[in-house]
Amino acid sequence: MPGPLAGVRILDCTEIIAAPYAAALLSDLGADVIKVEPVEGEPWRLQNQFIPLESRSFMQLNRGKRGITLNLRDERGREVFYRLVPTADVVVLNYRPDTPAKLGIDYETVSSINPGIVYVWNTAFGRKGPHANRPGYDIISQAYSGIMTSWGGERGGFPVTMATAIADFTSALVVCWAVTTGLYDREKRGRGQLIDTSLLATAMALQPGRFFSIEELDREKIEAMKEGVRQARREAQSYAELREKVNQVRARGGAAVADSPGNIYYRTYRCKDGFIAVGNLSAALRVKFQKALGIEDPRYSGDPELAPMTEKGREIGRKLVEVCEAKFLDHTVDEWLRYLDQCGVPSGPVLFPEELWDDEQVLANGLIVDVEHAMLGKVKMAGPPVQFSDTPAEARQASPPLGAHTDEVLCEVGYAAEEVAALREAGVVR
């Protein structure tokens, strides 16, 4: 049964993680995704190869696509691309702003060939501004956007990223959103358009609590917090000290600090045989947690002197942390999960990805799928994260070996077998 995007053709000129994964998700929805790679292969195919020109990460991020190779710096390679453009609905790319024009695949050129094209361009910092042409990866986005200092950890006195490439993978979902919205808009207006996305924009959107203020009420507070952070940067002798000083600045400004003293409601705990996470983000859930653990927390009694960020509140919080941590050590993870479920307290085990291969919840929802790779046989991977009742999403095939569908795709746009052979001889295709 065809997926909801059956009949849509996407030219996928992407590399590394964010945009390639977006195109794979669109393939799961039934789109015909043609991965256009340089003749030598895109960089992620070459990263940690376990057989020549194949890496595990590339295979996960590029499933379901047909693959061709094109040297777009060669006029003959660009001519192949220009023949493909009229057959396509979407172009997705994630080059730096100065690159597409150099390759002759910029929006102006592509839309002059096909005015209906939906052209989705994911960059690191956006196409404007002083950093527009700088290269960027997830780690740089996490650093620049503040995710690293807010959500990341510390190792050896240095800030580190979140373990998951959060800006990359969330940007993939934003790109999917952009593509499907662009297609819907084209149905109404009869023409395509250029759509911008960026890792920086996504990373900022993930932090709504950090980027919200009411001008009339918060102007002075924001200025004070900005100056406080700058002063902390000047004074701190280590990253740990810097983070502590910035957290103090945030607390004075009324901002929530995830690792503040006294956080007993939204954190992880050590149990007898592992770790558990609890999430209590409302007053009602805080009450349930208190009842479940047999504790009282006067910080939320309404007495302003005992509020969490006051000196008395901090002292109460420190004592409560010790009490709660000791209680969790008395029982196993499974015992706590059953008990907290009965009490209506949200909780879950802290697992490692390796434990999910045979997890009953994962298997029950079909979140691990099998696909057949042309060179490696059956491959298991995480499957589509969305399902439709009538037009199912499906991992339809594995990632393509480099250039596997070059002849097939070129023949579809009118190249004869001898012409393809000549392009291959000239190094324009592989």
CSV table of C-alpha atoms in Angstrom, one decimal:
chain,number,residue,atom,x,y,z
A,1,MET,CA,0.0,0.0,0.0
A,2,PRO,CA,1.5,3.4,-1.0
A,3,GLY,CA,2.4,5.9,1.7
A,4,PRO,CA,0.8,9.4,2.1
A,5,LEU,CA,3.6,11.0,0.0
A,6,ALA,CA,3.5,8.5,-2.8
A,7,GLY,CA,4.0,10.3,-6.1
A,8,VAL,CA,6.2,13.0,-4.6
A,9,ARG,CA,9.8,13.0,-5.9
A,10,ILE,CA,12.6,14.6,-3.8
A,11,LEU,CA,16.1,15.4,-4.9
A,12,ASP,CA,18.2,14.9,-1.8
A,13,CYS,CA,21.4,17.0,-2.0
A,14,THR,CA,22.3,16.6,1.7
A,15,GLU,CA,25.1,15.4,3.9
A,16,ILE,CA,25.9,14.3,7.4
A,17,ILE,CA,22.8,14.0,9.8
A,18,ALA,CA,19.9,16.6,9.9
A,19,ALA,CA,18.7,16.9,6.3
A,20,PRO,CA,19.6,13.3,5.3
A,21,TYR,CA,17.5,12.0,8.1
A,22,ALA,CA,14.7,14.3,7.1
A,23,ALA,CA,14.7,12.8,3.6
A,24,ALA,CA,14.8,9.3,5.0
A,25,LEU,CA,11.7,10.1,7.0
A,26,LEU,CA,10.0,11.5,3.9
A,27,SER,CA,10.9,8.3,2.1
A,28,ASP,CA,9.2,6.3,4.9
A,29,LEU,CA,6.0,8.3,4.0
A,30,GLY,CA,6.2,7.0,0.4
A,31,ALA,CA,8.2,9.8,-1.4
A,32,ASP,CA,10.6,8.8,-4.1
A,33,VAL,CA,13.9,10.2,-2.7
A,34,ILE,CA,16.9,10.3,-5.0
A,35,LYS,CA,20.1,10.8,-3.0
A,36,VAL,CA,22.5,12.9,-5.1
A,37,GLU,CA,26.0,12.3,-3.9
A,38,PRO,CA,29.4,13.4,-5.2
A,39,VAL,CA,31.3,10.7,-7.1
A,40,GLU,CA,33.5,9.9,-4.1
A,41,GLY,CA,30.4,9.6,-1.7
A,42,GLU,CA,29.1,12.0,0.9
A,43,PRO,CA,31.2,12.5,4.1
A,44,TRP,CA,29.0,10.5,6.4
A,45,ARG,CA,29.3,7.4,4.2
A,46,LEU,CA,33.0,7.6,4.6
A,47,GLN,CA,32.9,8.2,8.4
A,48,ASN,CA,33.9,5.0,10.3
A,49,GLN,CA,33.4,2.7,7.3
A,50,PHE,CA,33.0,-0.9,8.3
A,51,ILE,CA,33.1,-2.0,4.7
A,52,PRO,CA,34.3,0.3,1.8
A,53,LEU,CA,31.9,3.2,1.3
A,54,GLU,CA,29.4,2.1,4.0
A,55,SER,CA,29.0,3.3,7.6
A,56,ARG,CA,26.3,2.2,10.0
A,57,SER,CA,25.3,5.8,10.7
A,58,PHE,CA,24.9,6.6,7.0
A,59,MET,CA,22.8,3.5,6.5
A,60,GLN,CA,20.4,4.5,9.3
A,61,LEU,CA,20.1,8.1,8.0
A,62,ASN,CA,19.6,7.2,4.4
A,63,ARG,CA,17.3,4.3,4.3
A,64,GLY,CA,14.6,4.1,1.6
A,65,LYS,CA,16.4,6.2,-1.0
A,66,ARG,CA,17.6,5.6,-4.5
A,67,GLY,CA,21.2,6.7,-4.9
A,68,ILE,CA,23.0,8.4,-7.8
A,69,THR,CA,26.4,10.1,-8.1
A,70,LEU,CA,27.0,13.4,-9.9
A,71,ASN,CA,30.0,15.6,-10.2
A,72,LEU,CA,28.1,18.9,-10.1
A,73,ARG,CA,31.3,20.9,-10.7
A,74,ASP,CA,31.3,19.4,-14.2
A,75,GLU,CA,28.9,21.0,-16.7
A,76,ARG,CA,27.7,17.5,-17.8
A,77,GLY,CA,26.9,16.7,-14.2
A,78,ARG,CA,24.8,19.9,-13.8
A,79,GLU,CA,23.0,19.0,-17.1
A,80,VAL,CA,22.0,15.7,-15.5
A,81,PHE,CA,20.7,17.5,-12.5
A,82,TYR,CA,18.8,20.0,-14.7
A,83,ARG,CA,17.1,17.1,-16.4
A,84,LEU,CA,16.0,15.7,-13.1
A,85,VAL,CA,14.6,19.0,-11.8
A,86,PRO,CA,11.4,19.1,-14.0
A,87,THR,CA,10.5,15.6,-12.7
A,88,ALA,CA,10.9,16.6,-9.0
A,89,ASP,CA,8.6,18.2,-6.5
A,90,VAL,CA,11.2,19.0,-3.8
A,91,VAL,CA,14.8,19.8,-3.5
A,92,VAL,CA,16.4,19.5,0.0
A,93,LEU,CA,19.9,20.6,0.7
A,94,ASN,CA,22.1,21.7,3.6
A,95,TYR,CA,25.1,23.3,2.0
A,96,ARG,CA,26.5,26.6,3.3
A,97,PRO,CA,24.9,29.7,1.7
A,98,ASP,CA,27.8,30.3,-0.7
A,99,THR,CA,27.8,26.7,-2.1
A,100,PRO,CA,24.7,26.1,-4.2
A,101,ALA,CA,25.4,29.0,-6.6
A,102,LYS,CA,28.9,27.7,-7.1
A,103,LEU,CA,27.4,24.3,-8.1
A,104,GLY,CA,24.7,25.8,-10.2
A,105,ILE,CA,21.9,24.4,-8.1
A,106,ASP,CA,20.8,27.6,-6.3
A,107,TYR,CA,17.1,28.4,-5.9
A,108,GLU,CA,17.0,30.9,-8.7
A,109,THR,CA,18.5,28.5,-11.2
A,110,VAL,CA,16.3,25.5,-10.1
A,111,SER,CA,13.1,27.5,-9.9
A,112,SER,CA,13.7,28.9,-13.3
A,113,ILE,CA,13.6,25.3,-14.6
A,114,ASN,CA,10.7,24.2,-12.4
A,115,PRO,CA,8.6,27.1,-10.8
A,116,GLY,CA,6.7,24.5,-8.8
A,117,ILE,CA,9.8,23.3,-6.9
A,118,VAL,CA,9.7,23.3,-3.1
A,119,TYR,CA,13.3,24.2,-2.2
A,120,VAL,CA,14.1,23.5,1.5
A,121,TRP,CA,17.5,24.7,2.6
A,122,ASN,CA,18.9,23.8,6.0
A,123,THR,CA,22.0,25.8,7.1
A,124,ALA,CA,23.9,26.0,10.3
A,125,PHE,CA,23.3,29.6,11.2
A,126,GLY,CA,20.8,30.9,8.7
A,127,ARG,CA,21.6,32.4,5.3
A,128,LYS,CA,22.0,36.0,6.6
A,129,GLY,CA,24.3,37.6,9.2
A,130,PRO,CA,28.0,37.6,10.0
A,131,HIS,CA,28.1,33.8,10.6
A,132,ALA,CA,26.1,32.7,7.7
A,133,ASN,CA,28.9,31.2,5.7
A,134,ARG,CA,30.6,29.5,8.6
A,135,PRO,CA,30.3,25.7,8.6
A,136,GLY,CA,28.4,24.3,11.5
A,137,TYR,CA,27.6,20.9,13.1
A,138,ASP,CA,25.4,19.9,16.0
A,139,ILE,CA,28.2,20.5,18.6
A,140,ILE,CA,28.6,24.0,17.3
A,141,SER,CA,24.8,24.6,17.4
A,142,GLN,CA,24.6,23.3,20.9
A,143,ALA,CA,27.4,25.6,22.0
A,144,TYR,CA,26.2,28.7,20.2
A,145,SER,CA,22.6,28.4,21.1
A,146,GLY,CA,23.2,27.8,24.8
A,147,ILE,CA,21.9,24.2,24.9
A,148,MET,CA,25.4,23.1,25.9
A,149,THR,CA,25.6,25.3,29.0
A,150,SER,CA,21.9,24.8,29.9
A,151,TRP,CA,21.4,21.1,29.2
A,152,GLY,CA,24.8,19.6,28.6
A,153,GLY,CA,27.2,18.2,31.1
A,154,GLU,CA,30.8,18.7,32.2
A,155,ARG,CA,33.8,16.4,31.8
A,156,GLY,CA,37.2,17.3,33.1
A,157,GLY,CA,36.3,20.9,33.6
A,158,PHE,CA,35.0,21.4,30.1
A,159,PRO,CA,31.4,21.8,28.8
A,160,VAL,CA,30.2,18.8,26.7
A,161,THR,CA,27.2,18.3,24.4
A,162,MET,CA,24.1,16.3,25.1
A,163,ALA,CA,24.8,12.7,24.1
A,164,THR,CA,22.2,12.9,21.3
A,165,ALA,CA,22.7,15.3,18.4
A,166,ILE,CA,19.6,17.2,19.5
A,167,ALA,CA,19.9,20.1,17.1
A,168,ASP,CA,20.5,17.8,14.1
A,169,PHE,CA,17.7,15.3,14.8
A,170,THR,CA,15.2,18.0,15.7
A,171,SER,CA,16.1,19.9,12.6
A,172,ALA,CA,15.3,16.8,10.6
A,173,LEU,CA,11.7,17.0,11.9
A,174,VAL,CA,11.6,20.7,11.1
A,175,VAL,CA,12.8,20.0,7.5
A,176,CYS,CA,10.0,17.4,7.2
A,177,TRP,CA,7.5,19.9,8.4
A,178,ALA,CA,8.8,22.5,5.9
A,179,VAL,CA,8.6,20.0,3.0
A,180,THR,CA,5.0,18.9,3.7
A,181,THR,CA,3.8,22.5,4.4
A,182,GLY,CA,5.5,23.7,1.2
A,183,LEU,CA,3.8,21.0,-0.8
A,184,TYR,CA,0.4,21.8,0.7
A,185,ASP,CA,1.0,25.5,-0.1
A,186,ARG,CA,1.9,24.7,-3.7
A,187,GLU,CA,-1.4,22.9,-4.1
A,188,LYS,CA,-3.2,26.1,-3.1
A,189,ARG,CA,-1.1,28.7,-5.0
A,190,GLY,CA,0.2,26.7,-7.9
A,191,ARG,CA,3.9,27.5,-7.4
A,192,GLY,CA,6.8,26.5,-5.1
A,193,GLN,CA,9.0,28.5,-2.9
A,194,LEU,CA,12.3,28.7,-1.0
A,195,ILE,CA,12.0,27.6,2.6
A,196,ASP,CA,14.9,28.3,5.1
A,197,THR,CA,15.6,26.2,8.2
A,198,SER,CA,18.7,26.2,10.3
A,199,LEU,CA,20.3,24.3,13.2
A,200,LEU,CA,20.5,27.5,15.2
A,201,ALA,CA,16.8,28.3,14.7
A,202,THR,CA,15.9,24.8,15.9
A,203,ALA,CA,18.2,24.9,18.9
A,204,MET,CA,16.6,28.2,20.0
A,205,ALA,CA,13.1,26.9,19.5
A,206,LEU,CA,13.9,24.0,21.8
A,207,GLN,CA,14.5,26.5,24.7
A,208,PRO,CA,11.2,28.5,24.9
A,209,GLY,CA,11.8,29.2,28.6
A,210,ARG,CA,15.1,30.9,27.8
A,211,PHE,CA,13.8,33.1,25.0
A,212,PHE,CA,10.7,34.7,26.3
A,213,SER,CA,10.1,38.1,27.9
A,214,ILE,CA,7.5,40.7,28.2
A,215,GLU,CA,9.1,43.9,27.1
A,216,GLU,CA,7.4,46.2,29.5
A,217,LEU,CA,7.9,44.0,32.5
A,218,ASP,CA,11.2,42.2,31.8
A,219,ARG,CA,13.5,44.8,30.1
A,220,GLU,CA,15.5,45.6,33.2
A,221,LYS,CA,15.6,42.0,34.3
A,222,ILE,CA,17.0,40.8,31.0
A,223,GLU,CA,19.7,43.5,31.0
A,224,ALA,CA,20.7,42.6,34.5
A,225,MET,CA,20.9,38.9,33.6
A,226,LYS,CA,23.0,39.6,30.5
A,227,GLU,CA,25.4,41.7,32.5
A,228,GLY,CA,25.4,39.1,35.3
A,229,VAL,CA,26.4,36.4,32.8
A,230,ARG,CA,29.2,38.6,31.3
A,231,GLN,CA,30.5,39.3,34.8
A,232,ALA,CA,30.4,35.6,35.7
A,233,ARG,CA,32.4,34.9,32.5
A,234,ARG,CA,35.0,37.4,33.6
A,235,GLU,CA,35.3,36.2,37.1
A,236,ALA,CA,35.0,32.4,37.0
A,237,GLN,CA,38.2,30.4,37.1
A,238,SER,CA,36.7,27.1,36.0
A,239,TYR,CA,33.6,25.9,34.0
A,240,ALA,CA,32.1,24.5,37.2
A,241,GLU,CA,32.4,27.9,38.9
A,242,LEU,CA,31.1,29.7,35.8
A,243,ARG,CA,28.0,27.5,35.6
A,244,GLU,CA,27.3,28.0,39.3
A,245,LYS,CA,27.6,31.7,39.0
A,246,VAL,CA,25.3,31.8,36.0
A,247,ASN,CA,22.8,29.6,37.8
A,248,GLN,CA,22.8,32.2,40.6
A,249,VAL,CA,22.2,34.9,38.1
A,250,ARG,CA,19.3,33.0,36.6
A,251,ALA,CA,17.8,32.3,40.1
A,252,ARG,CA,18.0,36.0,41.0
A,253,GLY,CA,16.1,36.7,37.8
A,254,GLY,CA,13.4,34.2,38.6
A,255,ALA,CA,14.5,31.7,36.0
A,256,ALA,CA,14.2,28.0,36.7
A,257,VAL,CA,17.5,26.2,37.2
A,258,ALA,CA,17.3,22.4,36.5
A,259,ASP,CA,20.3,21.5,38.7
A,260,SER,CA,19.4,23.9,41.6
A,261,PRO,CA,19.7,22.6,45.1
A,262,GLY,CA,16.5,21.0,46.3
A,263,ASN,CA,15.3,19.6,43.0
A,264,ILE,CA,13.5,16.5,44.2
A,265,TYR,CA,10.7,16.4,41.7
A,266,TYR,CA,12.2,16.3,38.2
A,267,ARG,CA,15.4,14.3,38.3
A,268,THR,CA,16.9,10.8,38.4
A,269,TYR,CA,17.5,8.7,41.6
A,270,ARG,CA,19.8,5.7,42.3
A,271,CYS,CA,17.9,2.6,43.4
A,272,LYS,CA,19.2,-0.8,44.6
A,273,ASP,CA,19.9,-2.1,41.1
A,274,GLY,CA,19.9,0.9,38.8
A,275,PHE,CA,18.5,4.4,38.2
A,276,ILE,CA,15.0,5.8,37.8
A,277,ALA,CA,13.7,9.1,36.5
A,278,VAL,CA,10.7,11.0,38.0
A,279,GLY,CA,8.9,13.9,36.3
A,280,ASN,CA,6.6,16.0,38.5
A,281,LEU,CA,5.9,19.3,36.7
A,282,SER,CA,2.7,20.4,38.3
A,283,ALA,CA,1.5,21.3,41.8
A,284,ALA,CA,-0.8,18.2,41.8
A,285,LEU,CA,2.1,15.9,40.9
A,286,ARG,CA,4.3,17.4,43.6
A,287,VAL,CA,1.7,16.6,46.2
A,288,LYS,CA,1.4,13.0,44.9
A,289,PHE,CA,5.2,12.6,45.0
A,290,GLN,CA,5.3,13.9,48.6
A,291,LYS,CA,2.6,11.4,49.6
A,292,ALA,CA,4.3,8.6,47.9
A,293,LEU,CA,7.6,9.2,49.7
A,294,GLY,CA,6.0,10.2,53.0
A,295,ILE,CA,7.6,13.7,53.1
A,296,GLU,CA,6.4,17.2,53.6
A,297,ASP,CA,7.8,20.1,51.5
A,298,PRO,CA,7.0,23.5,53.1
A,299,ARG,CA,8.6,25.4,50.2
A,300,TYR,CA,5.3,25.3,48.4
A,301,SER,CA,3.1,26.2,51.4
A,302,GLY,CA,2.7,29.8,50.3
A,303,ASP,CA,5.1,31.2,52.8
A,304,PRO,CA,7.3,33.6,50.8
A,305,GLU,CA,10.2,33.1,53.3
A,306,LEU,CA,10.3,29.4,52.5
A,307,ALA,CA,10.1,29.6,48.7
A,308,PRO,CA,12.6,27.4,46.8
A,309,MET,CA,15.0,30.2,45.9
A,310,THR,CA,15.2,31.8,49.4
A,311,GLU,CA,18.0,30.9,51.8
A,312,LYS,CA,15.6,29.0,54.0
A,313,GLY,CA,14.1,27.3,51.0
A,314,ARG,CA,17.5,26.2,49.8
A,315,GLU,CA,18.3,24.7,53.1
A,316,ILE,CA,15.0,22.8,53.2
A,317,GLY,CA,15.7,21.6,49.7
A,318,ARG,CA,19.1,20.3,50.5
A,319,LYS,CA,17.7,18.2,53.4
A,320,LEU,CA,14.9,16.9,51.3
A,321,VAL,CA,17.3,15.7,48.6
A,322,GLU,CA,19.2,13.7,51.2
A,323,VAL,CA,16.0,12.1,52.5
A,324,CYS,CA,14.6,11.3,49.0
A,325,GLU,CA,17.9,9.9,47.8
A,326,ALA,CA,18.2,7.6,50.8
A,327,LYS,CA,14.6,6.3,50.4
A,328,PHE,CA,15.2,5.4,46.7
A,329,LEU,CA,18.2,3.3,47.7
A,330,ASP,CA,16.0,1.0,49.7
A,331,HIS,CA,14.2,-0.7,46.8
A,332,THR,CA,14.8,-1.9,43.2
A,333,VAL,CA,13.9,-0.1,40.0
A,334,ASP,CA,11.0,-2.4,39.3
A,335,GLU,CA,9.6,-2.1,42.9
A,336,TRP,CA,9.7,1.7,42.6
A,337,LEU,CA,8.1,1.7,39.2
A,338,ARG,CA,5.1,-0.4,40.4
A,339,TYR,CA,4.7,1.7,43.5
A,340,LEU,CA,4.9,5.0,41.8
A,341,ASP,CA,2.5,3.9,39.1
A,342,GLN,CA,0.0,3.1,41.9
A,343,CYS,CA,0.6,6.5,43.4
A,344,GLY,CA,0.1,8.3,40.1
A,345,VAL,CA,3.7,9.6,40.0
A,346,PRO,CA,5.3,9.7,36.5
A,347,SER,CA,8.4,7.6,36.4
A,348,GLY,CA,10.5,5.4,34.1
A,349,PRO,CA,13.7,3.4,34.2
A,350,VAL,CA,17.0,4.9,33.0
A,351,LEU,CA,18.1,2.6,30.2
A,352,PHE,CA,20.9,2.3,27.6
A,353,PRO,CA,20.1,2.0,23.9
A,354,GLU,CA,21.5,-1.5,23.9
A,355,GLU,CA,18.7,-2.6,26.2
A,356,LEU,CA,16.0,-1.6,23.7
A,357,TRP,CA,16.6,-4.2,21.0
A,358,ASP,CA,14.2,-6.7,22.7
A,359,ASP,CA,12.3,-4.3,24.9
A,360,GLU,CA,8.6,-5.3,24.9
A,361,GLN,CA,7.3,-1.8,24.5
A,362,VAL,CA,9.6,-1.1,21.5
A,363,LEU,CA,8.7,-4.4,19.8
A,364,ALA,CA,4.9,-4.0,20.5
A,365,ASN,CA,4.9,-0.7,18.6
A,366,GLY,CA,7.1,-1.9,15.7
A,367,LEU,CA,9.9,0.6,16.4
A,368,ILE,CA,12.6,-1.7,15.2
A,369,VAL,CA,12.4,-2.7,11.6
A,370,ASP,CA,14.2,-5.0,9.2
A,371,VAL,CA,15.3,-3.9,5.7
A,372,GLU,CA,17.3,-5.7,3.0
A,373,HIS,CA,20.6,-4.1,2.0
A,374,ALA,CA,22.0,-4.9,-1.4
A,375,MET,CA,25.5,-5.8,-0.1
A,376,LEU,CA,24.9,-6.8,3.6
A,377,GLY,CA,21.5,-8.6,3.6
A,378,LYS,CA,19.1,-8.0,6.5
A,379,VAL,CA,19.7,-4.9,8.5
A,380,LYS,CA,17.9,-3.9,11.7
A,381,MET,CA,17.3,-0.2,12.6
A,382,ALA,CA,15.0,2.2,14.3
A,383,GLY,CA,11.9,2.5,12.1
A,384,PRO,CA,9.5,5.3,11.1
A,385,PRO,CA,8.4,7.4,14.2
A,386,VAL,CA,4.9,8.0,12.8
A,387,GLN,CA,2.1,5.8,11.5
A,388,PHE,CA,-1.0,6.3,9.4
A,389,SER,CA,-4.1,4.1,9.5
A,390,ASP,CA,-4.8,4.2,5.7
A,391,THR,CA,-1.4,5.2,4.1
A,392,PRO,CA,1.2,3.5,6.2
A,393,ALA,CA,4.7,4.8,6.8
A,394,GLU,CA,7.2,2.1,6.0
A,395,ALA,CA,11.0,1.6,5.8
A,396,ARG,CA,10.8,0.5,2.2
A,397,GLN,CA,14.4,-0.4,1.5
A,398,ALA,CA,17.8,0.1,3.0
A,399,SER,CA,20.2,2.9,2.2
A,400,PRO,CA,21.6,2.8,-1.3
A,401,PRO,CA,25.2,1.6,-2.0
A,402,LEU,CA,27.1,4.5,-3.6
A,403,GLY,CA,25.6,5.3,-7.0
A,404,ALA,CA,23.4,2.1,-7.0
A,405,HIS,CA,20.6,3.7,-8.9
A,406,THR,CA,22.5,6.0,-11.2
A,407,ASP,CA,21.8,4.1,-14.5
A,408,GLU,CA,18.1,3.6,-13.5
A,409,VAL,CA,17.5,7.3,-12.6
A,410,LEU,CA,19.4,8.7,-15.6
A,411,CYS,CA,17.4,6.4,-18.0
A,412,GLU,CA,14.2,7.7,-16.5
A,413,VAL,CA,15.1,11.2,-17.6
A,414,GLY,CA,16.0,10.2,-21.2
A,415,TYR,CA,19.7,9.2,-21.1
A,416,ALA,CA,20.5,6.2,-23.3
A,417,ALA,CA,22.7,3.4,-21.9
A,418,GLU,CA,25.7,4.5,-24.1
A,419,GLU,CA,25.3,8.1,-22.8
A,420,VAL,CA,25.4,6.9,-19.2
A,421,ALA,CA,28.5,4.8,-20.0
A,422,ALA,CA,30.2,7.9,-21.5
A,423,LEU,CA,29.4,10.0,-18.4
A,424,ARG,CA,30.8,7.2,-16.2
A,425,GLU,CA,34.0,7.1,-18.4
A,426,ALA,CA,34.4,10.8,-17.9
A,427,GLY,CA,34.0,10.6,-14.1
A,428,VAL,CA,30.8,12.6,-14.1
A,429,VAL,CA,28.9,9.7,-12.5
A,430,ARG,CA,30.3,6.6,-10.7
